[in-house]
Tab-separated table of C-alpha atoms in Angstrom:
chain	number	residue	atom	x	y	z
A	1	MET	CA	-53.918	-21.159	-16.602
A	2	PHE	CA	-51.569	-24.084	-17.112
A	3	ALA	CA	-49.197	-22.066	-19.320
A	4	ILE	CA	-48.474	-19.378	-16.765
A	5	ARG	CA	-47.722	-21.684	-13.943
A	6	GLU	CA	-44.185	-21.121	-12.665
A	7	VAL	CA	-43.674	-24.204	-10.540
A	8	PRO	CA	-41.023	-26.453	-12.139
A	9	GLN	CA	-42.081	-29.970	-12.963
A	10	SER	CA	-40.040	-32.747	-11.370
A	11	SER	CA	-39.837	-34.680	-14.614
A	12	THR	CA	-38.402	-31.876	-16.754
A	13	GLY	CA	-36.920	-29.476	-14.224
A	14	TYR	CA	-38.677	-26.565	-15.942
A	15	SER	CA	-41.976	-24.854	-15.340
A	16	PRO	CA	-44.728	-25.042	-18.029
A	17	PHE	CA	-44.222	-21.322	-18.749
A	18	GLU	CA	-40.478	-21.790	-19.434
A	19	LEU	CA	-41.199	-24.676	-21.755
A	20	LEU	CA	-43.777	-22.612	-23.687
A	21	TYR	CA	-42.156	-19.161	-23.854
A	22	GLY	CA	-38.449	-19.929	-23.235
A	23	ARG	CA	-38.043	-17.521	-20.313
A	24	HIS	CA	-38.652	-17.398	-16.601
A	25	PRO	CA	-42.006	-15.824	-15.659
A	26	ARG	CA	-42.455	-13.098	-13.090
A	27	GLY	CA	-45.408	-14.451	-11.223
A	28	LEU	CA	-46.996	-14.032	-7.856
A	29	LEU	CA	-44.275	-15.916	-6.084
A	30	ASP	CA	-41.559	-13.723	-7.669
A	31	ILE	CA	-43.414	-10.541	-6.670
A	32	ALA	CA	-43.775	-11.855	-3.141
A	33	LYS	CA	-40.068	-12.764	-3.048
A	34	GLU	CA	-38.926	-9.347	-4.401
A	35	THR	CA	-41.123	-7.537	-1.913
A	36	TRP	CA	-39.870	-9.748	0.884
A	37	GLU	CA	-36.196	-9.332	0.027
A	38	GLY	CA	-36.622	-5.615	-0.887
A	39	GLN	CA	-35.040	-5.973	-4.270
A	40	PRO	CA	-35.692	-3.018	-6.617
A	41	THR	CA	-37.957	-3.615	-9.662
A	42	PRO	CA	-38.651	-1.507	-12.770
A	43	PHE	CA	-42.310	-2.477	-12.593
A	44	LYS	CA	-45.096	-0.531	-10.747
A	45	SER	CA	-48.025	-1.892	-8.892
A	46	VAL	CA	-51.620	-0.846	-9.656
A	47	ILE	CA	-51.790	1.152	-6.421
A	48	GLU	CA	-48.631	3.085	-7.305
A	49	HIS	CA	-49.971	3.783	-10.811
A	50	ILE	CA	-53.287	5.153	-9.490
A	51	ASP	CA	-51.444	7.243	-6.893
A	52	GLN	CA	-49.313	8.904	-9.556
A	53	MET	CA	-52.354	9.444	-11.826
A	54	GLN	CA	-54.202	11.296	-9.041
A	55	ASP	CA	-51.167	13.516	-8.500
A	56	ARG	CA	-51.043	14.392	-12.207
A	57	ILE	CA	-54.791	15.160	-12.286
A	58	THR	CA	-54.475	17.407	-9.214
A	59	ALA	CA	-51.659	19.319	-10.879
A	60	VAL	CA	-53.412	19.804	-14.239
A	61	MET	CA	-56.993	20.607	-12.994
A	62	PRO	CA	-56.375	24.351	-12.310
A	63	ILE	CA	-55.152	24.753	-15.885
A	64	VAL	CA	-58.159	22.832	-17.270
A	65	ARG	CA	-60.587	24.863	-15.125
A	66	GLU	CA	-59.090	28.147	-16.310
A	67	HIS	CA	-59.403	27.157	-19.973
A	68	MET	CA	-62.982	25.907	-19.408
A	69	GLU	CA	-64.068	29.208	-17.825
A	70	GLN	CA	-62.565	31.166	-20.713
A	71	ALA	CA	-64.382	28.976	-23.248
A	72	GLN	CA	-67.719	29.283	-21.369
A	73	GLU	CA	-67.437	33.061	-21.177
A	74	ALA	CA	-66.783	33.238	-24.914
A	75	GLN	CA	-69.800	30.989	-25.644
A	76	GLN	CA	-71.979	33.004	-23.253
A	77	ARG	CA	-71.121	36.275	-25.013
A	78	VAL	CA	-72.119	34.805	-28.385
A	79	TYR	CA	-75.279	33.079	-27.092
A	80	ASN	CA	-76.588	36.045	-25.076
A	81	ARG	CA	-75.740	38.830	-27.517
A	82	GLY	CA	-79.448	39.211	-28.431
A	83	ALA	CA	-80.911	38.348	-25.006
A	84	ARG	CA	-82.996	40.786	-22.948
A	85	VAL	CA	-83.448	40.484	-19.206
A	86	HIS	CA	-87.126	40.354	-18.152
A	87	ASN	CA	-88.189	41.190	-14.623
A	88	PHE	CA	-91.836	40.963	-13.609
A	89	SER	CA	-93.612	42.315	-10.560
A	90	PRO	CA	-96.760	41.005	-8.833
A	91	GLY	CA	-99.809	42.241	-10.737
A	92	ASP	CA	-98.085	42.394	-14.146
A	93	ARG	CA	-100.085	40.893	-17.008
A	94	VAL	CA	-98.211	38.392	-19.156
A	95	LEU	CA	-98.574	35.810	-21.918
A	96	VAL	CA	-97.482	32.224	-21.219
A	97	LEU	CA	-96.293	29.623	-23.737
A	98	ILE	CA	-98.603	26.656	-23.024
A	99	PRO	CA	-99.007	23.332	-24.910
A	100	THR	CA	-102.157	23.125	-27.028
A	101	VAL	CA	-105.003	20.653	-26.547
A	102	GLU	CA	-104.295	18.962	-29.886
A	103	SER	CA	-100.670	18.106	-29.040
A	104	LYS	CA	-98.412	18.681	-26.065
A	105	PHE	CA	-95.514	19.112	-28.517
A	106	LEU	CA	-97.212	22.202	-29.984
A	107	ALA	CA	-97.459	25.337	-27.873
A	108	LYS	CA	-98.900	28.804	-28.315
A	109	TRP	CA	-98.943	32.025	-26.322
A	110	GLN	CA	-102.023	32.224	-24.141
A	111	GLY	CA	-103.320	34.870	-21.766
A	112	PRO	CA	-103.290	37.490	-20.510
A	113	PHE	CA	-102.567	36.079	-17.055
A	114	GLU	CA	-101.381	37.771	-13.864
A	115	ILE	CA	-98.033	37.466	-12.065
A	116	LEU	CA	-98.546	36.543	-8.391
A	117	GLU	CA	-94.971	36.319	-7.105
A	118	LYS	CA	-91.383	35.490	-8.001
A	119	VAL	CA	-90.267	31.985	-7.063
A	120	GLY	CA	-86.496	31.669	-7.144
A	121	GLU	CA	-84.215	33.388	-9.652
A	122	VAL	CA	-85.923	32.407	-12.902
A	123	ASN	CA	-89.427	31.175	-11.958
A	124	TYR	CA	-92.694	33.045	-11.436
A	125	LYS	CA	-96.050	31.952	-10.030
A	126	VAL	CA	-98.829	32.927	-12.461
A	127	ARG	CA	-102.588	33.146	-11.890
A	128	GLN	CA	-104.372	31.565	-14.872
A	129	PRO	CA	-108.167	31.581	-14.373
A	130	GLY	CA	-110.047	29.051	-16.433
A	131	LYS	CA	-107.222	26.508	-16.428
A	132	ARG	CA	-107.156	23.183	-14.626
A	133	LYS	CA	-104.615	24.643	-12.198
A	134	PRO	CA	-105.616	28.243	-11.347
A	135	GLU	CA	-102.038	28.949	-10.187
A	136	GLN	CA	-98.915	27.561	-11.850
A	137	VAL	CA	-95.151	28.182	-11.674
A	138	TYR	CA	-93.468	28.924	-15.033
A	139	HIS	CA	-89.851	29.489	-16.093
A	140	ILE	CA	-89.118	33.017	-17.242
A	141	ASN	CA	-88.353	31.756	-20.753
A	142	LEU	CA	-92.030	30.747	-21.093
A	143	ILE	CA	-93.300	34.221	-20.131
A	144	LYS	CA	-93.414	37.481	-22.034
A	145	PRO	CA	-95.074	40.840	-21.261
A	146	TRP	CA	-98.649	41.292	-22.467
A	147	LYS	CA	-99.369	44.468	-24.369
A	148	GLU	CA	-102.909	45.538	-25.094
A	149	ARG	CA	-103.593	46.319	-28.717
A	150	MET	CA	-103.869	50.020	-29.419
A	151	SER	CA	-106.268	51.510	-31.924
A	152	LEU	CA	-104.847	52.100	-35.404
A	153	PHE	CA	-106.286	55.615	-35.273
A	154	THR	CA	-104.914	56.614	-31.884
A	155	LYS	CA	-103.623	60.179	-31.978
A	156	PRO	CA	-99.911	60.631	-31.237
A	157	THR	CA	-100.704	63.106	-28.489
A	158	LEU	CA	-102.552	60.484	-26.445
A	159	SER	CA	-100.787	58.408	-23.808
A	160	LEU	CA	-99.618	55.019	-25.053
A	161	ARG	CA	-100.225	53.447	-21.659
A	162	ALA	CA	-102.790	50.666	-21.999
A	163	GLU	CA	-105.940	51.076	-19.945
A	164	PRO	CA	-106.877	48.128	-17.687
A	165	LEU	CA	-109.272	45.686	-19.260
A	166	VAL	CA	-112.736	46.165	-17.727
A	167	PRO	CA	-115.078	43.133	-17.780
A	168	GLU	CA	-118.555	43.834	-19.148
A	169	VAL	CA	-120.354	43.721	-15.812
A	170	LYS	CA	-123.685	45.537	-15.601
A	171	VAL	CA	-123.716	48.413	-13.118
A	172	ALA	CA	-127.029	49.756	-11.795
A	173	ASP	CA	-128.158	52.960	-13.558
A	174	SER	CA	-129.607	54.226	-10.278
A	175	LEU	CA	-126.163	54.539	-8.662
A	176	SER	CA	-124.516	57.959	-8.379
A	177	ASP	CA	-121.380	58.776	-10.375
A	178	THR	CA	-119.223	58.293	-7.281
A	179	LYS	CA	-120.664	54.858	-6.600
A	180	ARG	CA	-120.335	53.869	-10.256
A	181	LYS	CA	-116.631	54.741	-10.166
A	182	GLU	CA	-116.264	52.626	-7.022
A	183	VAL	CA	-117.889	49.704	-8.820
A	184	GLN	CA	-115.674	50.161	-11.893
A	185	THR	CA	-112.535	50.059	-9.746
A	186	PHE	CA	-113.979	47.071	-7.906
A	187	VAL	CA	-114.604	45.189	-11.164
A	188	ILE	CA	-111.073	45.863	-12.448
A	189	LYS	CA	-109.647	44.580	-9.178
A	190	ASN	CA	-111.581	41.325	-9.567
A	191	ARG	CA	-111.241	40.910	-13.320
A	192	ASP	CA	-109.722	37.456	-12.850
A	193	VAL	CA	-113.010	36.209	-11.356
A	194	PHE	CA	-115.168	37.911	-14.009
A	195	SER	CA	-114.210	35.670	-16.928
A	196	GLU	CA	-116.109	34.001	-19.763
A	197	THR	CA	-113.762	31.014	-19.463
A	198	PRO	CA	-114.983	28.368	-16.996
A	199	GLY	CA	-112.794	27.845	-13.938
A	200	ARG	CA	-111.964	24.518	-12.313
A	201	THR	CA	-112.533	23.998	-8.602
A	202	SER	CA	-110.357	21.802	-6.412
A	203	LEU	CA	-112.870	21.583	-3.556
A	204	VAL	CA	-114.833	18.629	-4.870
A	205	LYS	CA	-114.974	16.003	-7.612
A	206	HIS	CA	-118.241	14.540	-8.836
A	207	ASP	CA	-118.496	10.756	-8.824
A	208	ILE	CA	-120.978	8.515	-10.605
A	209	ILE	CA	-121.637	5.452	-8.448
A	210	THR	CA	-122.993	2.363	-10.206
A	211	GLU	CA	-123.333	-1.303	-9.298
A	212	PRO	CA	-120.310	-3.494	-10.159
A	213	GLY	CA	-120.561	-5.107	-13.582
A	214	VAL	CA	-123.196	-2.681	-14.888
A	215	ARG	CA	-122.495	-1.027	-18.254
A	216	VAL	CA	-124.468	1.410	-20.394
A	217	ASN	CA	-123.793	1.373	-24.126
A	218	VAL	CA	-126.617	2.941	-26.124
A	219	LYS	CA	-126.461	2.977	-29.898
A	220	PRO	CA	-125.938	6.566	-31.179
A	221	TYR	CA	-128.879	8.319	-32.787
A	222	ARG	CA	-128.756	9.069	-36.484
A	223	VAL	CA	-127.389	12.551	-37.208
A	224	PRO	CA	-128.494	14.364	-40.380
A	225	GLU	CA	-125.654	15.491	-42.613
A	226	ALA	CA	-126.717	19.141	-42.233
A	227	ARG	CA	-126.107	19.016	-38.451
A	228	ARG	CA	-122.718	17.308	-38.487
A	229	GLU	CA	-120.900	20.638	-38.777
A	230	ALA	CA	-122.623	21.964	-35.639
A	231	ILE	CA	-121.539	18.829	-33.745
A	232	SER	CA	-117.978	19.123	-35.042
A	233	GLN	CA	-117.720	22.766	-33.961
A	234	GLU	CA	-119.094	22.027	-30.485
A	235	VAL	CA	-116.711	19.100	-29.993
A	236	LYS	CA	-113.767	21.250	-31.076
A	237	LYS	CA	-114.816	24.026	-28.700
A	238	MET	CA	-115.136	21.638	-25.742
A	239	LEU	CA	-111.736	20.096	-26.517
A	240	GLU	CA	-110.109	23.538	-26.518
A	241	LEU	CA	-111.736	24.374	-23.180
A	242	GLY	CA	-110.585	21.086	-21.677
A	243	VAL	CA	-114.187	20.027	-21.043
A	244	ILE	CA	-113.894	16.706	-22.860
A	245	GLU	CA	-111.147	14.345	-23.987
A	246	GLU	CA	-110.853	11.385	-26.329
A	247	SER	CA	-112.142	8.174	-24.796
A	248	HIS	CA	-111.518	4.421	-24.982
A	249	SER	CA	-114.405	3.618	-22.640
A	250	ASP	CA	-116.830	0.729	-23.052
A	251	TRP	CA	-119.631	3.072	-21.899
A	252	SER	CA	-121.501	5.219	-24.404
A	253	SER	CA	-124.517	7.536	-24.399
A	254	PRO	CA	-126.069	9.190	-27.457
A	255	ILE	CA	-126.147	12.907	-28.249
A	256	VAL	CA	-129.077	15.048	-29.377
A	257	LEU	CA	-129.290	18.522	-30.922
A	258	ILE	CA	-131.990	20.863	-29.593
A	259	PRO	CA	-132.904	23.956	-31.664
A	260	LYS	CA	-132.388	27.343	-30.001
A	261	PRO	CA	-134.674	30.372	-30.533
A	262	ASP	CA	-131.945	32.064	-32.614
A	263	GLY	CA	-131.859	29.172	-35.083
A	264	SER	CA	-128.630	27.569	-33.838
A	265	TRP	CA	-128.365	24.153	-32.185
A	266	ARG	CA	-127.792	23.209	-28.562
A	267	PHE	CA	-125.510	20.192	-28.023
A	268	CYS	CA	-127.011	17.834	-25.406
A	269	ASN	CA	-126.327	14.354	-24.058
A	270	ASP	CA	-128.999	11.752	-23.442
A	271	PHE	CA	-127.905	10.305	-20.088
A	272	ARG	CA	-131.273	8.743	-19.221
A	273	LYS	CA	-129.942	5.162	-19.299
A	274	LEU	CA	-126.903	6.176	-17.232
A	275	ASN	CA	-129.145	7.899	-14.688
A	276	THR	CA	-131.247	4.770	-14.224
A	277	VAL	CA	-128.221	2.709	-13.129
A	278	SER	CA	-126.414	5.375	-11.057
A	279	LYS	CA	-126.931	6.186	-7.389
A	280	PHE	CA	-129.148	9.219	-6.671
A	281	ASP	CA	-127.903	12.042	-4.451
A	282	ALA	CA	-130.719	13.385	-2.237
A	283	TYR	CA	-128.959	16.612	-1.196
A	284	PRO	CA	-131.768	19.208	-0.754
A	285	MET	CA	-132.167	22.207	-3.037
A	286	PRO	CA	-133.002	25.607	-1.490
A	287	ARG	CA	-136.659	26.536	-1.265
A	288	VAL	CA	-137.243	29.321	-3.755
A	289	ASP	CA	-140.027	30.940	-1.706
A	290	GLU	CA	-137.823	31.176	1.407
A	291	LEU	CA	-134.951	32.553	-0.625
A	292	ILE	CA	-137.150	35.184	-2.278
A	293	GLU	CA	-138.551	36.274	1.104
A	294	ARG	CA	-135.022	37.032	2.325
A	295	LEU	CA	-134.238	39.177	-0.689
A	296	GLY	CA	-137.453	41.154	-0.971
A	297	THR	CA	-136.509	43.754	1.674
A	298	ALA	CA	-132.944	44.376	0.390
A	299	ARG	CA	-131.850	47.881	-0.628
A	300	TYR	CA	-128.963	46.776	-2.880
A	301	LEU	CA	-128.617	43.538	-4.801
A	302	THR	CA	-125.730	42.014	-6.736
A	303	THR	CA	-126.278	38.919	-8.874
A	304	LEU	CA	-123.499	36.616	-10.108
A	305	ASP	CA	-123.916	33.924	-12.738
A	306	LEU	CA	-121.110	31.360	-12.719
A	307	THR	CA	-119.610	30.674	-16.154
A	308	LYS	CA	-120.893	27.343	-17.480
A	309	GLY	CA	-121.534	26.387	-13.861
A	310	TYR	CA	-121.367	22.582	-14.079
A	311	TRP	CA	-118.227	22.674	-16.235
A	312	GLN	CA	-116.296	24.098	-13.278
A	313	ILE	CA	-116.721	20.846	-11.275
A	314	PRO	CA	-114.200	18.104	-12.222
A	315	LEU	CA	-115.086	14.413	-12.424
A	316	THR	CA	-113.344	11.547	-10.698
A	317	ASN	CA	-111.313	9.217	-12.935
A	318	GLN	CA	-113.845	6.402	-12.635
A	319	ALA	CA	-116.734	8.782	-13.471
A	320	LYS	CA	-115.108	10.126	-16.645
A	321	GLU	CA	-115.432	6.901	-18.633
A	322	LYS	CA	-119.123	6.611	-17.683
A	323	THR	CA	-119.890	9.935	-19.418
A	324	ALA	CA	-118.524	8.755	-22.775
A	325	PHE	CA	-120.629	9.719	-25.795
A	326	SER	CA	-120.483	8.908	-29.493
A	327	THR	CA	-120.246	11.511	-32.266
A	328	PRO	CA	-119.355	11.350	-35.963
A	329	GLU	CA	-115.930	12.606	-34.815
A	330	GLY	CA	-115.379	9.594	-32.544
A	331	LEU	CA	-115.822	8.653	-28.877
A	332	PHE	CA	-115.262	11.312	-26.217
A	333	GLN	CA	-115.756	11.563	-22.468
A	334	TYR	CA	-116.243	14.471	-20.092
A	335	VAL	CA	-113.490	15.697	-17.804
A	336	VAL	CA	-115.920	17.957	-15.945
A	337	LEU	CA	-119.498	17.662	-14.756
A	338	PRO	CA	-121.845	17.553	-17.791
A	339	PHE	CA	-125.443	18.706	-17.951
A	340	GLY	CA	-128.068	15.978	-17.776
A	341	LEU	CA	-126.782	13.815	-14.914
A	342	HIS	CA	-129.363	13.518	-12.140
A	343	GLY	CA	-126.653	13.908	-9.476
A	344	ALA	CA	-125.249	17.099	-10.990
A	345	PRO	CA	-127.561	19.626	-9.258
A	346	ALA	CA	-126.921	18.083	-5.834
A	347	THR	CA	-123.135	18.149	-6.255
A	348	PHE	CA	-123.148	21.725	-7.511
A	349	GLN	CA	-125.525	22.991	-4.809
A	350	ARG	CA	-123.499	21.256	-2.095
A	351	THR	CA	-120.342	22.961	-3.421
A	352	MET	CA	-121.972	26.405	-3.482
A	353	ASP	CA	-123.357	25.943	0.027
A	354	GLN	CA	-119.864	25.029	1.212
A	355	ILE	CA	-118.345	28.125	-0.427
A	356	LEU	CA	-121.006	30.531	0.860
A	357	ARG	CA	-121.371	29.041	4.358
A	358	PRO	CA	-119.375	31.902	6.012
A	359	HIS	CA	-121.554	34.443	4.152
A	360	ARG	CA	-125.046	33.048	4.758
A	361	GLN	CA	-126.131	36.278	6.430
A	362	TYR	CA	-125.936	38.266	3.199
A	363	ALA	CA	-125.438	35.794	0.317
A	364	ALA	CA	-127.244	32.810	-1.155
A	365	ALA	CA	-127.076	30.614	-4.226
A	366	TYR	CA	-129.503	28.558	-6.219
A	367	LEU	CA	-127.176	26.367	-8.287
A	368	ASP	CA	-125.009	28.770	-10.327
A	369	ASP	CA	-127.103	31.894	-9.565
A	370	VAL	CA	-125.540	33.774	-6.634
A	371	VAL	CA	-127.092	36.833	-5.021
A	372	ILE	CA	-125.621	39.219	-2.416
A	373	HIS	CA	-128.037	41.561	-0.621
A	374	SER	CA	-127.628	44.429	1.832
A	375	SER	CA	-129.593	47.283	3.326
A	376	ASP	CA	-126.895	49.963	2.822
A	377	TRP	CA	-124.130	50.780	0.331
A	378	GLN	CA	-121.333	50.941	2.940
A	379	SER	CA	-121.568	47.200	3.574
A	380	HIS	CA	-122.575	46.083	0.083
A	381	LEU	CA	-119.297	46.151	-1.858
A	382	PRO	CA	-117.250	44.701	1.054
A	383	TRP	CA	-119.716	41.814	1.239
A	384	VAL	CA	-119.563	41.269	-2.520
A	385	GLN	CA	-115.741	41.309	-2.266
A	386	ALA	CA	-115.842	38.702	0.507
A	387	VAL	CA	-117.976	36.403	-1.665
A	388	LEU	CA	-115.717	36.914	-4.711
A	389	ASP	CA	-112.653	36.100	-2.603
A	390	TYR	CA	-114.146	32.739	-1.653
A	391	ILE	CA	-115.216	32.098	-5.251
A	392	ARG	CA	-111.644	32.874	-6.346
A	393	MET	CA	-110.163	30.538	-3.731
A	394	ALA	CA	-112.513	27.806	-4.944
A	395	GLY	CA	-111.167	28.243	-8.494
A	396	LEU	CA	-114.519	29.359	-9.957
A	397	THR	CA	-115.312	32.190	-12.387
A	398	ALA	CA	-118.420	34.291	-13.086
A	399	ASN	CA	-119.709	35.302	-16.512
A	400	PRO	CA	-119.328	39.131	-16.594
A	401	LYS	CA	-122.090	39.585	-19.167
A	402	LYS	CA	-124.589	37.926	-16.815
A	403	CYS	CA	-123.501	39.674	-13.600
A	404	SER	CA	-125.032	42.857	-12.153
A	405	ILE	CA	-123.817	45.019	-9.265
A	406	GLY	CA	-125.681	47.461	-7.033
A	407	LEU	CA	-129.214	46.909	-8.342
A	408	GLU	CA	-132.215	48.249	-6.480
A	409	GLU	CA	-134.441	45.781	-8.328
A	410	ALA	CA	-133.115	42.548	-9.821
A	411	LYS	CA	-134.424	39.629	-11.845
A	412	TYR	CA	-133.733	36.453	-9.913
A	413	LEU	CA	-135.233	32.979	-10.291
A	414	GLY	CA	-138.207	34.231	-12.293
A	415	TYR	CA	-139.048	37.108	-9.925
A	416	ASN	CA	-138.436	40.840	-9.822
A	417	ILE	CA	-137.184	41.502	-6.294
A	418	GLY	CA	-136.107	44.614	-4.415
A	419	ARG	CA	-137.479	47.844	-2.925
A	420	GLY	CA	-139.477	45.741	-0.500
A	421	LEU	CA	-141.461	44.025	-3.266
A	422	VAL	CA	-141.587	40.592	-4.867
A	423	LYS	CA	-143.220	40.358	-8.299
A	424	PRO	CA	-143.328	37.830	-11.136
A	425	GLN	CA	-141.347	38.783	-14.210
A	426	LEU	CA	-143.372	40.458	-16.940
A	427	ASN	CA	-142.438	37.949	-19.631
A	428	LYS	CA	-143.710	35.127	-17.404
A	429	VAL	CA	-146.950	37.027	-16.762
A	430	GLN	CA	-147.402	37.518	-20.492
A	431	ALA	CA	-146.728	33.836	-21.122
A	432	ILE	CA	-149.494	32.888	-18.670
A	433	GLN	CA	-151.916	35.341	-20.266
A	434	ASP	CA	-151.206	34.002	-23.752
A	435	TRP	CA	-151.267	30.342	-22.728
A	436	PRO	CA	-153.468	28.380	-25.169
A	437	ARG	CA	-156.113	25.966	-23.969
A	438	PRO	CA	-154.408	22.587	-23.261
A	439	VAL	CA	-155.368	19.502	-25.249
A	440	THR	CA	-153.033	16.902	-23.738
A	441	LYS	CA	-152.016	15.891	-20.221
A	442	LYS	CA	-148.479	17.127	-20.891
A	443	GLN	CA	-149.783	20.611	-21.771
A	444	VAL	CA	-151.952	20.684	-18.623
A	445	ARG	CA	-148.936	19.784	-16.485
A	446	ALA	CA	-146.907	22.553	-18.139
A	447	PHE	CA	-149.611	25.134	-17.353
A	448	LEU	CA	-149.934	23.942	-13.759
A	449	GLY	CA	-146.153	24.100	-13.469
A	450	ILE	CA	-145.770	27.746	-14.430
A	451	THR	CA	-148.825	28.929	-12.481
A	452	GLY	CA	-147.841	26.788	-9.490
A	453	TYR	CA	-144.425	28.451	-9.441
A	454	TYR	CA	-146.250	31.741	-8.744
A	455	ARG	CA	-148.879	30.230	-6.443
A	456	ARG	CA	-147.954	32.752	-3.737
A	457	PHE	CA	-149.950	35.317	-5.747
A	458	ILE	CA	-153.055	33.084	-6.023
A	459	ALA	CA	-155.104	32.380	-2.918
A	460	ASN	CA	-156.328	28.766	-2.550
A	461	PHE	CA	-154.322	27.673	-5.575
A	462	ALA	CA	-154.575	23.933	-4.873
A	463	THR	CA	-158.377	24.068	-4.510
A	464	ILE	CA	-158.830	26.103	-7.696
A	465	ALA	CA	-156.552	23.796	-9.699
A	466	VAL	CA	-158.343	20.550	-8.723
A	467	PRO	CA	-160.289	20.187	-12.048
A	468	LEU	CA	-157.047	20.594	-13.990
A	469	THR	CA	-155.098	18.295	-11.673
A	470	ASP	CA	-157.742	15.576	-12.162
A	471	LEU	CA	-157.077	15.675	-15.910
A	472	THR	CA	-153.458	14.576	-15.323
A	473	LYS	CA	-154.300	11.389	-13.410
A	474	ARG	CA	-152.943	8.106	-14.685
A	475	THR	CA	-156.441	6.837	-15.511
A	476	LYS	CA	-157.113	9.730	-17.887
A	477	SER	CA	-156.282	9.521	-21.580
A	478	ILE	CA	-153.372	11.398	-23.108
A	479	VAL	CA	-155.791	13.592	-25.090
A	480	ILE	CA	-157.921	15.194	-22.397
A	481	LYS	CA	-161.665	15.860	-22.440
A	482	TRP	CA	-162.066	19.540	-21.708
A	483	ASN	CA	-165.137	20.499	-19.649
A	484	SER	CA	-166.694	23.593	-18.106
A	485	GLU	CA	-165.058	22.998	-14.705
A	486	ALA	CA	-161.622	22.796	-16.311
A	487	GLU	CA	-162.327	25.961	-18.313
A	488	GLN	CA	-163.369	27.840	-15.174
A	489	ALA	CA	-160.216	26.715	-13.315
A	490	PHE	CA	-158.090	27.629	-16.346
A	491	GLN	CA	-159.487	31.164	-16.506
A	492	THR	CA	-159.403	31.615	-12.716
A	493	LEU	CA	-155.702	30.798	-12.566
A	494	LYS	CA	-155.102	33.385	-15.293
A	495	LYS	CA	-157.239	36.012	-13.581
A	496	PRO	CA	-154.728	37.381	-11.009
A	497	TYR	CA	-152.459	38.392	-13.900
A	498	ALA	CA	-155.167	39.876	-16.119
A	499	ALA	CA	-155.125	43.277	-14.388
A	500	ASN	CA	-151.427	43.569	-15.309
A	501	GLN	CA	-150.671	45.014	-11.879
A	502	TYR	CA	-147.072	43.834	-12.200
């Protein structure tokens, strides 16, 4: 700063700048003097320089823009030489490129899904049943037309137009050909609801309420080596469906494998410890006897079984970590409502009651079993359509292989109902007839349970069952002492089914 000063020093008669560089500086005072006296200068100010630069840019921009457009057109011709324009209409079936469960950086074509509407120039809204979001907007580059596979032996003379995919919904054999065609068209129209992939509702989220500071961490049960493959396959399947996710929770419940009649294994969670520390939901379940009375006089019945019912109810974020379970594959937690929680039935029943509230006159549900009843065919399908519309809006799906439409007699909640009659199912009757003599309190309770379920067919059931009920008292031993009174009650409760009038 000292070197550029231009003020002469009284001792030398020169400024510090002149002493250092040997010439007179052009400083602020000189600029002020030149401006004041109006003397011309070969130098330009910053403002003048910027002014001239803007003028040059304004003059050259049209030339730059013209060259840029020419270059972009040339690049566009090269880039789009193999491109094909795709236009989709509402109702078209398409495949969508969606990230996989294993990694969001890996994607695969999934579907078929249905186009709902065009959103903007290059985006489409797609209906994707079974996904977390039943409707999603995708860019056109992520969509391609879906083409149904044709048979390798199709004759050339046949039309190559793919037939609509018809879900495997059971149609009553008693219906006329005209009515059966109506039902087939009806099923095709609602094929998005009839899906084996569980949906995901947005109406409700299940929460598990526990006391602050409480944790459940149960040591996992030992798993035999021969069953590890079954666990691995089930975990992989649930990951692909988005039912579970990897967990870092400090909660943990064990898993158990229950054998099925076909020899395979059922994957179950032991949530007993979790249930003991979580708040109970006392929402009432429908009375089966009242429900059956309503359906007995129906002329037509349609039954719907929701696909993996509980898995269509999402969990809250704080509830997810509480459902964590240990496997040989690691620690996982549920994203949706698992089986085995004592609050699960109440949440699911409350949701179904909310969905079917506008249709209580002709529809009812016991958990995931929905039934629609009517006295004439003219009103039946419209009522079924109304129920399916609300199920669709709720984001739920129904398993087509377990649904039946237009039945005169249907199996529902252990009964055969319809044609003005209510009867127990034959396999249940046979089970009662073949029931062996109980030897433990647990076996007595099981017999009283199945016969009590059909107590409407046995007059004075409670009085007859007293000798058997006494055997289940707390004061009695686990291995019961069978007596003549118990034998008489046992045979009397079997007697109404012995004539095989059902």
